[in-house]
Amino acid sequence: MDIIDFLNNHFKEKKITQKQIERMTGISQDKVSLILNRKRKLTADELVKIIIVFDLDIKKELSNKM
């Protein structure tokens, strides 16, 4: 499992929409869609915003699923 799989699963489980991600992070819904559909790379800055806003423990989550 990679970071995009983790984010897709997390947002799906929590029923968080791309529009909500946009409102909460400032990352446009278009960019969010492209990222989650693997048509655009997730930047480090965008990842940090997502981690902070959604209070994610990426290391813990990814190590549990690898």
mmCIF file of N, CA, C and O in Angstrom, residues 13-54:
data_model
loop_
_atom_site.group_PDB
_atom_site.id
_atom_site.type_symbol
_atom_site.label_atom_id
_atom_site.label_comp_id
_atom_site.label_asym_id
_atom_site.label_seq_id
_atom_site.Cartn_x
_atom_site.Cartn_y
_atom_site.Cartn_z
ATOM 1 N N GLU A 13 -13.429 5.728 3.871
ATOM 2 C CA GLU A 13 -13.911 5.247 5.173
ATOM 3 C C GLU A 13 -14.585 6.360 5.971
ATOM 4 O O GLU A 13 -15.597 6.141 6.624
ATOM 5 N N LYS A 14 -14.007 7.554 5.931
ATOM 6 C CA LYS A 14 -14.529 8.689 6.698
ATOM 7 C C LYS A 14 -15.585 9.479 5.918
ATOM 8 O O LYS A 14 -16.111 10.473 6.430
ATOM 9 N N LYS A 15 -15.871 9.036 4.682
ATOM 10 C CA LYS A 15 -16.852 9.700 3.818
ATOM 11 C C LYS A 15 -16.526 11.179 3.622
ATOM 12 O O LYS A 15 -17.381 12.049 3.712
ATOM 13 N N ILE A 16 -15.247 11.434 3.361
ATOM 14 C CA ILE A 16 -14.767 12.792 3.123
ATOM 15 C C ILE A 16 -14.718 13.014 1.612
ATOM 16 O O ILE A 16 -14.086 12.241 0.887
ATOM 17 N N THR A 17 -15.390 14.040 1.148
ATOM 18 C CA THR A 17 -15.443 14.316 -0.290
ATOM 19 C C THR A 17 -14.249 15.151 -0.726
ATOM 20 O O THR A 17 -13.586 15.804 0.086
ATOM 21 N N GLN A 18 -14.022 15.150 -2.029
ATOM 22 C CA GLN A 18 -12.951 15.982 -2.577
ATOM 23 C C GLN A 18 -13.226 17.455 -2.326
ATOM 24 O O GLN A 18 -12.313 18.230 -2.081
ATOM 25 N N LYS A 19 -14.472 17.839 -2.358
ATOM 26 C CA LYS A 19 -14.836 19.234 -2.089
ATOM 27 C C LYS A 19 -14.487 19.591 -0.635
ATOM 28 O O LYS A 19 -14.012 20.694 -0.361
ATOM 29 N N GLN A 20 -14.720 18.672 0.300
ATOM 30 C CA GLN A 20 -14.361 18.910 1.695
ATOM 31 C C GLN A 20 -12.845 19.029 1.847
ATOM 32 O O GLN A 20 -12.360 19.869 2.608
ATOM 33 N N ILE A 21 -12.116 18.179 1.119
ATOM 34 C CA ILE A 21 -10.653 18.253 1.165
ATOM 35 C C ILE A 21 -10.206 19.624 0.678
ATOM 36 O O ILE A 21 -9.343 20.263 1.282
ATOM 37 N N GLU A 22 -10.821 20.098 -0.407
ATOM 38 C CA GLU A 22 -10.492 21.427 -0.925
ATOM 39 C C GLU A 22 -10.750 22.509 0.115
ATOM 40 O O GLU A 22 -9.891 23.361 0.367
ATOM 41 N N ARG A 23 -11.918 22.487 0.719
ATOM 42 C CA ARG A 23 -12.272 23.506 1.715
ATOM 43 C C ARG A 23 -11.321 23.497 2.903
ATOM 44 O O ARG A 23 -10.942 24.546 3.415
ATOM 45 N N MET A 24 -10.929 22.312 3.328
ATOM 46 C CA MET A 24 -10.120 22.198 4.541
ATOM 47 C C MET A 24 -8.627 22.424 4.311
ATOM 48 O O MET A 24 -7.920 22.849 5.219
ATOM 49 N N THR A 25 -8.137 22.134 3.099
ATOM 50 C CA THR A 25 -6.698 22.230 2.848
ATOM 51 C C THR A 25 -6.303 23.374 1.925
ATOM 52 O O THR A 25 -5.142 23.760 1.895
ATOM 53 N N GLY A 26 -7.258 23.849 1.136
ATOM 54 C CA GLY A 26 -6.932 24.864 0.145
ATOM 55 C C GLY A 26 -6.397 24.284 -1.153
ATOM 56 O O GLY A 26 -6.067 25.018 -2.078
ATOM 57 N N ILE A 27 -6.323 22.958 -1.234
ATOM 58 C CA ILE A 27 -5.899 22.294 -2.474
ATOM 59 C C ILE A 27 -7.148 22.153 -3.340
ATOM 60 O O ILE A 27 -8.140 21.580 -2.901
ATOM 61 N N SER A 28 -7.098 22.676 -4.567
ATOM 62 C CA SER A 28 -8.297 22.678 -5.406
ATOM 63 C C SER A 28 -8.827 21.261 -5.627
ATOM 64 O O SER A 28 -8.073 20.291 -5.664
ATOM 65 N N GLN A 29 -10.144 21.171 -5.783
ATOM 66 C CA GLN A 29 -10.792 19.881 -6.004
ATOM 67 C C GLN A 29 -10.251 19.223 -7.269
ATOM 68 O O GLN A 29 -10.081 18.001 -7.313
ATOM 69 N N ASP A 30 -9.949 20.023 -8.277
ATOM 70 C CA ASP A 30 -9.371 19.477 -9.512
ATOM 71 C C ASP A 30 -8.037 18.778 -9.230
ATOM 72 O O ASP A 30 -7.792 17.674 -9.713
ATOM 73 N N LYS A 31 -7.191 19.429 -8.450
ATOM 74 C CA LYS A 31 -5.896 18.835 -8.101
ATOM 75 C C LYS A 31 -6.080 17.590 -7.245
ATOM 76 O O LYS A 31 -5.404 16.580 -7.453
ATOM 77 N N VAL A 32 -6.994 17.655 -6.283
ATOM 78 C CA VAL A 32 -7.270 16.502 -5.418
ATOM 79 C C VAL A 32 -7.699 15.311 -6.270
ATOM 80 O O VAL A 32 -7.204 14.194 -6.102
ATOM 81 N N SER A 33 -8.593 15.552 -7.209
ATOM 82 C CA SER A 33 -9.070 14.488 -8.091
ATOM 83 C C SER A 33 -7.922 13.876 -8.891
ATOM 84 O O SER A 33 -7.790 12.645 -8.964
ATOM 85 N N LEU A 34 -7.103 14.733 -9.477
ATOM 86 C CA LEU A 34 -5.969 14.233 -10.262
ATOM 87 C C LEU A 34 -5.006 13.422 -9.399
ATOM 88 O O LEU A 34 -4.515 12.367 -9.814
ATOM 89 N N ILE A 35 -4.743 13.898 -8.193
ATOM 90 C CA ILE A 35 -3.835 13.201 -7.275
ATOM 91 C C ILE A 35 -4.399 11.839 -6.909
ATOM 92 O O ILE A 35 -3.711 10.817 -7.013
ATOM 93 N N LEU A 36 -5.648 11.803 -6.467
ATOM 94 C CA LEU A 36 -6.245 10.551 -6.002
ATOM 95 C C LEU A 36 -6.464 9.558 -7.132
ATOM 96 O O LEU A 36 -6.584 8.355 -6.884
ATOM 97 N N ASN A 37 -6.501 10.053 -8.368
ATOM 98 C CA ASN A 37 -6.629 9.175 -9.533
ATOM 99 C C ASN A 37 -5.286 8.922 -10.214
ATOM 100 O O ASN A 37 -5.237 8.413 -11.332
ATOM 101 N N ARG A 38 -4.215 9.316 -9.536
ATOM 102 C CA ARG A 38 -2.843 9.068 -9.988
ATOM 103 C C ARG A 38 -2.502 9.710 -11.333
ATOM 104 O O ARG A 38 -1.693 9.203 -12.093
ATOM 105 N N LYS A 39 -3.104 10.849 -11.597
ATOM 106 C CA LYS A 39 -2.808 11.561 -12.836
ATOM 107 C C LYS A 39 -1.954 12.793 -12.580
ATOM 108 O O LYS A 39 -1.606 13.516 -13.497
ATOM 109 N N ARG A 40 -1.642 13.015 -11.301
ATOM 110 C CA ARG A 40 -0.786 14.125 -10.885
ATOM 111 C C ARG A 40 -0.090 13.702 -9.605
ATOM 112 O O ARG A 40 -0.682 13.040 -8.758
ATOM 113 N N LYS A 41 1.157 14.077 -9.480
ATOM 114 C CA LYS A 41 1.900 13.728 -8.263
ATOM 115 C C LYS A 41 1.475 14.605 -7.092
ATOM 116 O O LYS A 41 1.161 15.777 -7.259
ATOM 117 N N LEU A 42 1.457 14.014 -5.926
ATOM 118 C CA LEU A 42 1.194 14.714 -4.677
ATOM 119 C C LEU A 42 2.491 15.375 -4.236
ATOM 120 O O LEU A 42 3.523 14.710 -4.100
ATOM 121 N N THR A 43 2.458 16.685 -4.036
ATOM 122 C CA THR A 43 3.674 17.373 -3.595
ATOM 123 C C THR A 43 3.849 17.195 -2.089
ATOM 124 O O THR A 43 2.895 16.878 -1.367
ATOM 125 N N ALA A 44 5.059 17.426 -1.633
ATOM 126 C CA ALA A 44 5.340 17.338 -0.197
ATOM 127 C C ALA A 44 4.506 18.349 0.578
ATOM 128 O O ALA A 44 3.958 18.031 1.644
ATOM 129 N N ASP A 45 4.372 19.557 0.047
ATOM 130 C CA ASP A 45 3.575 20.593 0.722
ATOM 131 C C ASP A 45 2.115 20.167 0.839
ATOM 132 O O ASP A 45 1.477 20.378 1.878
ATOM 133 N N GLU A 46 1.581 19.588 -0.223
ATOM 134 C CA GLU A 46 0.183 19.129 -0.195
ATOM 135 C C GLU A 46 0.015 17.997 0.814
ATOM 136 O O GLU A 46 -0.961 17.982 1.572
ATOM 137 N N LEU A 47 0.967 17.076 0.840
ATOM 138 C CA LEU A 47 0.906 15.978 1.793
ATOM 139 C C LEU A 47 0.936 16.493 3.224
ATOM 140 O O LEU A 47 0.147 16.047 4.068
ATOM 141 N N VAL A 48 1.805 17.450 3.495
ATOM 142 C CA VAL A 48 1.888 18.018 4.846
ATOM 143 C C VAL A 48 0.563 18.674 5.232
ATOM 144 O O VAL A 48 0.064 18.481 6.350
ATOM 145 N N LYS A 49 -0.046 19.429 4.325
ATOM 146 C CA LYS A 49 -1.352 20.053 4.607
ATOM 147 C C LYS A 49 -2.382 18.993 4.963
ATOM 148 O O LYS A 49 -3.132 19.140 5.931
ATOM 149 N N ILE A 50 -2.430 17.928 4.174
ATOM 150 C CA ILE A 50 -3.411 16.861 4.406
ATOM 151 C C ILE A 50 -3.162 16.179 5.750
ATOM 152 O O ILE A 50 -4.095 15.944 6.515
ATOM 153 N N ILE A 51 -1.901 15.884 6.042
ATOM 154 C CA ILE A 51 -1.559 15.236 7.313
ATOM 155 C C ILE A 51 -1.982 16.096 8.492
ATOM 156 O O ILE A 51 -2.576 15.602 9.457
ATOM 157 N N ILE A 52 -1.700 17.389 8.420
ATOM 158 C CA ILE A 52 -2.031 18.289 9.528
ATOM 159 C C ILE A 52 -3.538 18.460 9.670
ATOM 160 O O ILE A 52 -4.086 18.297 10.761
ATOM 161 N N VAL A 53 -4.218 18.762 8.575
ATOM 162 C CA VAL A 53 -5.657 19.040 8.635
ATOM 163 C C VAL A 53 -6.452 17.822 9.090
ATOM 164 O O VAL A 53 -7.377 17.938 9.892
ATOM 165 N N PHE A 54 -6.073 16.642 8.610
ATOM 166 C CA PHE A 54 -6.832 15.443 8.942
ATOM 167 C C PHE A 54 -6.207 14.644 10.087
ATOM 168 O O PHE A 54 -6.677 13.550 10.409
#
